[in-house]
Short mmCIF file of C-alpha atoms and ligand atoms in Angstrom, two decimals:
data_model
loop_
_atom_site.label_atom_id
_atom_site.label_comp_id
_atom_site.label_asym_id
_atom_site.label_seq_id
_atom_site.Cartn_x
_atom_site.Cartn_y
_atom_site.Cartn_z
CA MET A 97 3.23 -25.36 -9.65
CA ASP A 98 1.31 -25.44 -13.07
CA SER A 99 1.90 -23.57 -16.32
CA THR A 100 -0.51 -24.55 -18.52
CA HIS A 101 -2.06 -21.38 -19.56
CA GLU A 102 -0.10 -19.40 -22.41
CA TYR A 103 -0.48 -16.01 -20.65
CA LEU A 104 -0.96 -17.05 -16.84
CA PHE A 105 1.59 -18.72 -14.62
CA LYS A 106 -0.35 -20.60 -11.32
CA PHE A 107 1.62 -20.65 -8.63
CA LYS A 108 0.19 -22.02 -5.11
CA GLY A 109 -2.89 -21.43 -6.58
CA TYR A 110 -2.53 -17.94 -7.54
CA ASN A 111 -2.51 -16.91 -11.30
CA PHE A 112 0.22 -14.63 -12.11
CA GLU A 113 1.04 -13.00 -15.60
CA LYS A 114 3.21 -15.32 -16.89
CA SER A 115 6.25 -13.43 -19.03
CA LEU A 116 6.86 -10.96 -15.77
CA VAL A 117 7.35 -13.97 -13.62
CA ASN A 118 10.54 -15.05 -11.72
CA ILE A 119 10.08 -18.43 -10.38
CA GLU A 120 13.09 -17.83 -7.92
CA HIS A 121 11.34 -14.83 -6.25
CA LEU A 122 8.29 -16.29 -6.18
CA GLU A 123 9.48 -19.09 -4.09
CA THR A 124 11.39 -16.67 -1.93
CA MET A 125 8.67 -14.25 -1.45
CA GLU A 126 6.91 -15.27 1.89
CA ASP A 127 10.58 -15.18 3.41
CA PHE A 128 11.40 -11.85 2.27
CA GLU A 129 12.61 -9.62 4.97
CA ILE A 130 10.15 -6.90 6.08
CA ARG A 131 11.13 -3.80 7.78
CA ASP A 132 8.85 -2.05 10.21
CA ASP A 133 8.40 0.96 7.91
CA ASP A 134 7.47 -0.81 4.77
CA LEU A 135 4.24 0.14 3.31
CA PHE A 136 2.55 -2.24 0.85
CA LEU A 137 0.01 -1.04 -1.59
CA VAL A 138 -2.15 -3.94 -2.10
CA THR A 139 -4.81 -4.17 -5.10
CA TYR A 140 -6.81 -6.62 -7.22
CA PRO A 141 -5.97 -5.48 -10.91
CA LYS A 142 -7.47 -2.17 -12.39
CA SER A 143 -8.70 -1.22 -8.75
CA GLY A 144 -7.07 1.72 -8.81
CA THR A 145 -3.19 0.59 -8.25
CA ILE A 146 -1.49 3.72 -10.24
CA TRP A 147 -3.47 5.99 -8.77
CA SER A 148 -2.87 5.11 -5.31
CA GLN A 149 0.99 4.49 -6.10
CA GLN A 150 1.16 8.18 -7.04
CA ILE A 151 -0.81 9.15 -4.03
CA LEU A 152 1.60 6.98 -1.72
CA SER A 153 4.52 8.20 -3.24
CA LEU A 154 3.44 11.86 -3.38
CA ILE A 155 2.79 11.98 0.39
CA CYS A 156 5.95 9.61 1.25
CA PHE A 157 8.73 11.59 -0.96
CA GLU A 158 9.00 15.23 -0.70
CA GLY A 159 10.81 15.59 -3.93
CA HIS A 160 7.81 13.91 -5.80
CA ARG A 161 5.42 16.47 -4.16
CA ASN A 162 7.43 19.68 -4.92
CA ARG A 163 8.49 18.24 -8.37
CA THR A 164 12.35 18.05 -7.86
CA GLU A 165 13.07 14.36 -8.05
CA ASN A 166 11.99 12.89 -11.47
CA VAL A 167 11.37 8.97 -10.89
CA PRO A 168 8.74 6.98 -12.73
CA THR A 169 6.05 5.82 -10.32
CA VAL A 170 6.81 2.17 -11.11
CA ASP A 171 10.03 2.89 -9.43
CA ARG A 172 8.72 4.76 -6.49
CA ALA A 173 6.61 1.95 -5.28
CA PRO A 174 7.55 -1.30 -7.51
CA PHE A 175 5.71 -4.16 -7.92
CA PHE A 176 6.75 -6.82 -5.36
CA GLU A 177 5.87 -9.77 -7.17
CA TYR A 178 6.86 -8.75 -10.49
CA ASN A 179 10.50 -6.76 -10.36
CA ILE A 180 10.36 -5.21 -13.53
CA HIS A 181 13.36 -3.10 -13.43
CA ASN A 182 15.54 -5.53 -11.25
CA LEU A 183 15.77 -3.20 -8.28
CA ASP A 184 17.34 -4.36 -5.38
CA TYR A 185 14.60 -4.50 -2.95
CA VAL A 186 17.13 -5.40 -0.07
CA LYS A 187 19.40 -2.28 -0.82
CA MET A 188 16.20 0.19 -1.49
CA PRO A 189 16.20 2.90 1.04
CA SER A 190 13.39 3.15 3.64
CA PRO A 191 10.74 4.06 3.76
CA ARG A 192 9.95 1.13 1.09
CA ILE A 193 6.79 1.56 -0.76
CA PHE A 194 5.85 -1.88 -2.68
CA THR A 195 2.83 -2.32 -4.67
CA SER A 196 1.45 -5.80 -5.24
CA HIS A 197 -1.33 -7.81 -6.59
CA LEU A 198 -0.56 -10.90 -4.33
CA ALA A 199 -3.66 -12.78 -2.26
CA TYR A 200 -3.37 -12.32 1.40
CA TYR A 201 -1.72 -15.80 1.81
CA LEU A 202 1.41 -15.37 -0.74
CA VAL A 203 2.71 -12.07 1.23
CA PRO A 204 5.83 -11.92 3.26
CA LYS A 205 5.33 -13.49 6.48
CA GLY A 206 6.92 -10.12 8.29
CA LEU A 207 3.74 -8.59 7.48
CA LYS A 208 1.77 -10.64 10.37
CA LYS A 209 4.19 -8.70 12.74
CA LYS A 210 1.53 -6.10 12.06
CA LYS A 211 4.29 -3.14 11.81
CA ALA A 212 4.63 -2.90 8.20
CA LYS A 213 1.51 -1.11 6.86
CA ILE A 214 -0.78 -2.29 4.31
CA LEU A 215 -3.16 -0.26 2.20
CA TYR A 216 -5.92 -1.90 0.27
CA VAL A 217 -7.44 -0.38 -2.42
CA TYR A 218 -10.52 -1.36 -3.87
CA ARG A 219 -13.27 -0.98 -6.37
CA ASN A 220 -16.47 -2.01 -7.54
CA PRO A 221 -15.94 -5.04 -9.31
CA LYS A 222 -18.07 -4.23 -12.38
CA ASP A 223 -16.03 -1.34 -13.12
CA VAL A 224 -12.77 -3.62 -12.62
CA LEU A 225 -14.23 -5.93 -14.99
CA ILE A 226 -14.80 -3.50 -17.60
CA SER A 227 -11.27 -1.85 -16.89
CA TYR A 228 -9.65 -5.22 -17.14
CA PHE A 229 -11.41 -6.32 -20.40
CA HIS A 230 -10.21 -2.82 -21.98
CA PHE A 231 -6.64 -3.36 -20.49
CA SER A 232 -6.50 -6.83 -21.87
CA ASN A 233 -7.30 -6.28 -25.46
CA TRP A 234 -4.85 -3.22 -25.50
CA ILE A 235 -1.36 -4.55 -23.73
CA VAL A 236 0.18 -7.47 -25.61
CA LEU A 237 1.22 -9.49 -21.85
CA LEU A 238 -2.31 -10.19 -21.29
CA GLU A 239 -4.85 -12.42 -23.48
CA ALA A 240 -6.98 -10.50 -25.38
CA THR A 241 -10.84 -11.60 -25.63
CA ASP A 242 -13.35 -10.74 -28.20
CA THR A 243 -16.58 -9.90 -26.48
CA ILE A 244 -17.22 -8.95 -22.73
CA GLU A 245 -19.37 -12.16 -22.55
CA GLN A 246 -16.46 -13.89 -23.01
CA TYR A 247 -14.61 -11.89 -20.62
CA LEU A 248 -17.17 -12.18 -18.34
CA GLU A 249 -16.63 -15.79 -17.73
CA LYS A 250 -12.74 -15.79 -17.51
CA PHE A 251 -13.31 -12.85 -15.00
CA LEU A 252 -15.70 -14.99 -13.04
CA ASP A 253 -13.24 -18.00 -13.14
CA GLY A 254 -10.48 -16.32 -11.88
CA LYS A 255 -8.48 -17.15 -15.16
CA VAL A 256 -6.81 -13.61 -15.56
CA PRO A 257 -3.96 -12.56 -13.45
CA GLY A 258 -4.67 -11.67 -10.07
CA SER A 259 -7.06 -15.02 -9.91
CA CYS A 260 -10.74 -14.40 -8.55
CA TRP A 261 -11.84 -11.13 -7.30
CA PHE A 262 -13.83 -12.41 -4.67
CA ASP A 263 -11.45 -14.66 -3.29
CA HIS A 264 -8.57 -11.84 -3.42
CA ILE A 265 -10.86 -9.43 -1.52
CA ARG A 266 -12.20 -11.73 0.87
CA GLY A 267 -9.04 -13.26 1.75
CA TRP A 268 -7.77 -9.92 2.60
CA TYR A 269 -10.77 -8.89 4.60
CA GLU A 270 -11.15 -11.94 6.38
CA HIS A 271 -7.42 -11.97 7.62
CA ARG A 272 -6.96 -8.03 8.24
CA HIS A 273 -6.43 -9.14 11.78
CA ASP A 274 -3.25 -10.81 10.86
CA PHE A 275 -2.14 -7.40 9.42
CA ASN A 276 -1.70 -3.51 9.84
CA ILE A 277 -4.28 -2.93 7.19
CA MET A 278 -6.40 -0.06 5.88
CA PHE A 279 -9.17 -0.42 3.38
CA LEU A 280 -10.06 2.40 1.08
CA SER A 281 -12.37 2.19 -2.22
CA TYR A 282 -11.61 3.92 -5.47
CA GLU A 283 -14.86 5.20 -5.21
CA ASP A 284 -14.18 7.09 -2.21
CA MET A 285 -10.88 8.57 -3.57
CA LYS A 286 -12.93 9.41 -6.80
CA LYS A 287 -15.60 11.28 -4.56
CA ASP A 288 -13.71 13.00 -1.90
CA LEU A 289 -9.62 12.77 -3.18
CA ARG A 290 -8.73 15.27 -0.53
CA ASN A 291 -10.51 13.45 2.12
CA SER A 292 -9.01 10.32 1.24
CA VAL A 293 -5.46 11.78 1.21
CA ILE A 294 -5.91 12.72 4.74
CA LYS A 295 -7.05 9.58 5.70
CA ILE A 296 -4.05 7.82 3.72
CA CYS A 297 -1.89 9.90 5.67
CA SER A 298 -3.60 9.42 9.00
CA PHE A 299 -2.93 5.95 8.62
CA LEU A 300 0.89 6.17 7.82
CA GLU A 301 1.08 8.68 10.58
CA LYS A 302 2.48 11.30 7.96
CA LYS A 303 2.11 15.17 8.96
CA LEU A 304 1.56 17.12 6.00
CA SER A 305 0.82 20.68 5.85
CA GLU A 306 -2.19 21.99 3.96
CA GLU A 307 -0.30 23.01 0.82
CA ASP A 308 1.26 19.66 1.03
CA VAL A 309 -1.89 17.86 1.17
CA ASP A 310 -3.18 20.39 -1.75
CA ALA A 311 0.06 19.43 -3.78
CA VAL A 312 -0.77 15.61 -3.33
CA VAL A 313 -4.53 16.15 -4.27
CA LYS A 314 -3.67 18.12 -7.63
CA GLN A 315 -0.80 15.73 -8.58
CA ALA A 316 -3.35 12.85 -8.14
CA THR A 317 -6.21 13.87 -9.93
CA PHE A 318 -7.23 11.84 -13.18
CA GLN A 319 -6.41 14.93 -15.57
CA ASN A 320 -2.81 15.73 -14.31
CA MET A 321 -2.04 12.37 -14.14
CA LYS A 322 -3.18 11.68 -17.60
CA SER A 323 -0.70 14.65 -18.90
CA ASP A 324 1.94 13.01 -16.62
CA PRO A 325 3.94 10.19 -18.53
CA ARG A 326 5.48 9.29 -15.21
CA ALA A 327 2.73 9.08 -13.59
CA ASN A 328 0.93 7.28 -16.30
CA TYR A 329 3.01 4.51 -17.21
CA GLU A 330 3.45 5.99 -20.62
CA ASP A 331 7.14 5.85 -20.59
CA ILE A 332 7.06 2.28 -19.54
CA ILE A 333 4.56 1.29 -22.18
CA ASN A 334 6.34 3.05 -24.81
CA SER A 335 9.76 1.97 -24.33
CA GLU A 336 8.97 -1.53 -22.62
CA TYR A 337 5.51 -3.20 -23.66
CA SER A 338 4.03 -3.85 -26.73
CA VAL A 339 0.39 -2.79 -27.16
CA ARG A 340 -2.19 -3.91 -29.69
CA ASN A 341 -3.68 -0.73 -30.64
CA LYS A 342 -3.74 2.98 -29.19
CA GLY A 343 -4.71 3.09 -25.53
CA TYR A 344 -4.08 4.63 -22.10
CA PHE A 345 -3.63 3.36 -18.60
CA MET A 346 -6.11 6.36 -17.59
CA ARG A 347 -8.89 5.60 -19.66
CA LYS A 348 -11.76 6.84 -18.25
CA GLY A 349 -11.45 6.94 -14.60
CA THR A 350 -14.76 7.20 -13.64
CA ILE A 351 -17.66 5.09 -11.39
CA GLY A 352 -20.00 3.18 -13.33
CA ASP A 353 -18.66 2.79 -16.88
CA TRP A 354 -19.99 -0.65 -16.67
CA LYS A 355 -23.26 0.52 -17.63
CA HIS A 356 -22.06 1.56 -20.73
CA HIS A 357 -20.89 -2.03 -21.67
CA LEU A 358 -22.94 -4.62 -19.59
CA THR A 359 -25.98 -5.98 -20.91
CA VAL A 360 -29.00 -6.33 -18.65
CA HIS A 361 -28.65 -10.35 -18.49
CA GLN A 362 -24.81 -9.94 -17.95
CA ASN A 363 -25.62 -7.45 -15.26
CA GLU A 364 -28.40 -9.65 -13.32
CA ARG A 365 -26.06 -12.71 -14.03
CA PHE A 366 -22.90 -10.94 -12.37
CA ASP A 367 -25.26 -9.71 -9.66
CA MET A 368 -26.43 -13.16 -8.49
CA ILE A 369 -22.83 -14.28 -8.22
CA PHE A 370 -21.84 -11.10 -6.51
CA LYS A 371 -25.09 -11.93 -4.27
CA ARG A 372 -23.61 -15.73 -3.70
CA ASN A 373 -19.84 -14.65 -3.06
CA MET A 374 -20.26 -11.52 -1.10
CA LYS A 375 -23.06 -12.52 1.37
CA ASN A 376 -22.48 -10.91 4.66
CA PHE A 377 -19.41 -8.97 3.38
CA PRO A 378 -19.42 -5.86 5.57
CA LEU A 379 -17.48 -3.45 2.60
CA LYS A 380 -19.62 -1.20 0.85
CA PHE A 381 -19.52 -0.79 -2.98
CA VAL A 382 -20.36 1.82 -5.22
CA TRP A 383 -21.75 1.19 -8.15
CA ASP A 384 -23.08 4.54 -9.46
CA VAL A 385 -21.40 7.58 -9.28
CA ASN A 386 -24.76 9.34 -8.02
CA GLU A 387 -24.95 6.89 -5.34
CA GLU A 388 -23.90 8.03 -1.79
P1 LIG B 471 -10.31 2.79 -16.35
O1 LIG B 471 -9.99 1.81 -16.93
O2 LIG B 471 -11.91 2.44 -15.53
O3 LIG B 471 -10.74 4.23 -16.55
P2 LIG B 471 -4.92 0.09 -12.34
O4 LIG B 471 -3.94 1.16 -12.09
O5 LIG B 471 -5.37 -0.54 -11.03
O6 LIG B 471 -4.48 -0.45 -13.36
O7 LIG B 471 -6.29 0.73 -12.45
C1 LIG B 471 -6.71 1.68 -13.46
C2 LIG B 471 -7.93 2.47 -13.54
O8 LIG B 471 -7.78 3.38 -12.62
C3 LIG B 471 -8.29 2.70 -14.98
O9 LIG B 471 -9.63 2.64 -15.02
C4 LIG B 471 -7.55 4.11 -14.71
O10 LIG B 471 -8.60 5.04 -15.78
C5 LIG B 471 -8.03 4.45 -13.39
N1 LIG B 471 -7.16 5.77 -12.67
C6 LIG B 471 -6.09 5.98 -12.70
N2 LIG B 471 -5.54 7.06 -12.04
C7 LIG B 471 -7.01 7.55 -11.82
C8 LIG B 471 -6.99 8.67 -11.36
N3 LIG B 471 -6.15 9.93 -10.87
N4 LIG B 471 -8.59 9.04 -11.07
C9 LIG B 471 -9.51 8.21 -11.39
N5 LIG B 471 -9.05 7.09 -12.12
C10 LIG B 471 -7.81 6.47 -12.36
#
């Protein structure tokens, strides 16, 4: 265990956000008892986590779908490794939805029984990088960086919560046969939200009516989430976290924003490292909104 960095806490080779960590929890995470109907949403940070939390919650909880219940997303699908509201995860009624940024080798061993489901949502890493850069400069829990050039180095070195993007996605993908897991991309969700919702329902073996699917899609659009404080973490940011300037979790919500930020040289450097790390990797990444 090593905790030399002011903002990071390294545990078993993985960087956690330091101030949110509870060591006792980290040490017992792998033995946490998994139920067959548990659902884990796993993402690398800034890959569409809140969006997917919202979608899963809308699919699984009728009261969310028809707006008869008023529970913040973060409590519907709480972070597994960071129990920020001190919920009693053991007593949580089924079906439980947990959200996690953990590397594949840190999650509860019970997930390897392949009963409980894992939805892994990924996003093209250049957009992740830009989103993470802005997010880290906004929220006080994370280390701010002056320039994208500096942040690029941190990101590529994995010196951020979530560690190295390449290791995260490769690790999960290469160990996919150990889990009951479905991979879905942010870009697929962006390009065809309805179809993505249907795919998720089918993975979850959840039969929703056409109207219910419509209700999920409607409440999971960027615009609707942006104006819903429960869905966009505004309530939590306002009451629990300090920020450095005005900003939003729902920042742009687009594909290809990296083009407005990376220089030609930075982009080439990223491509070179991407190629080296992702050789023979079969999942497709969409870098541009016009790409098929
Ligand atoms: P940007 O910073 O590029 O706008 P996470 O939840 O993993 O932290 O990811 C946050 C990113 O997902 C942000 O990206 C945010 O705007 C985007 N996002 C959140 N909800 C979205 C939605 N409904 N549609 C599209 N993008 C969404």
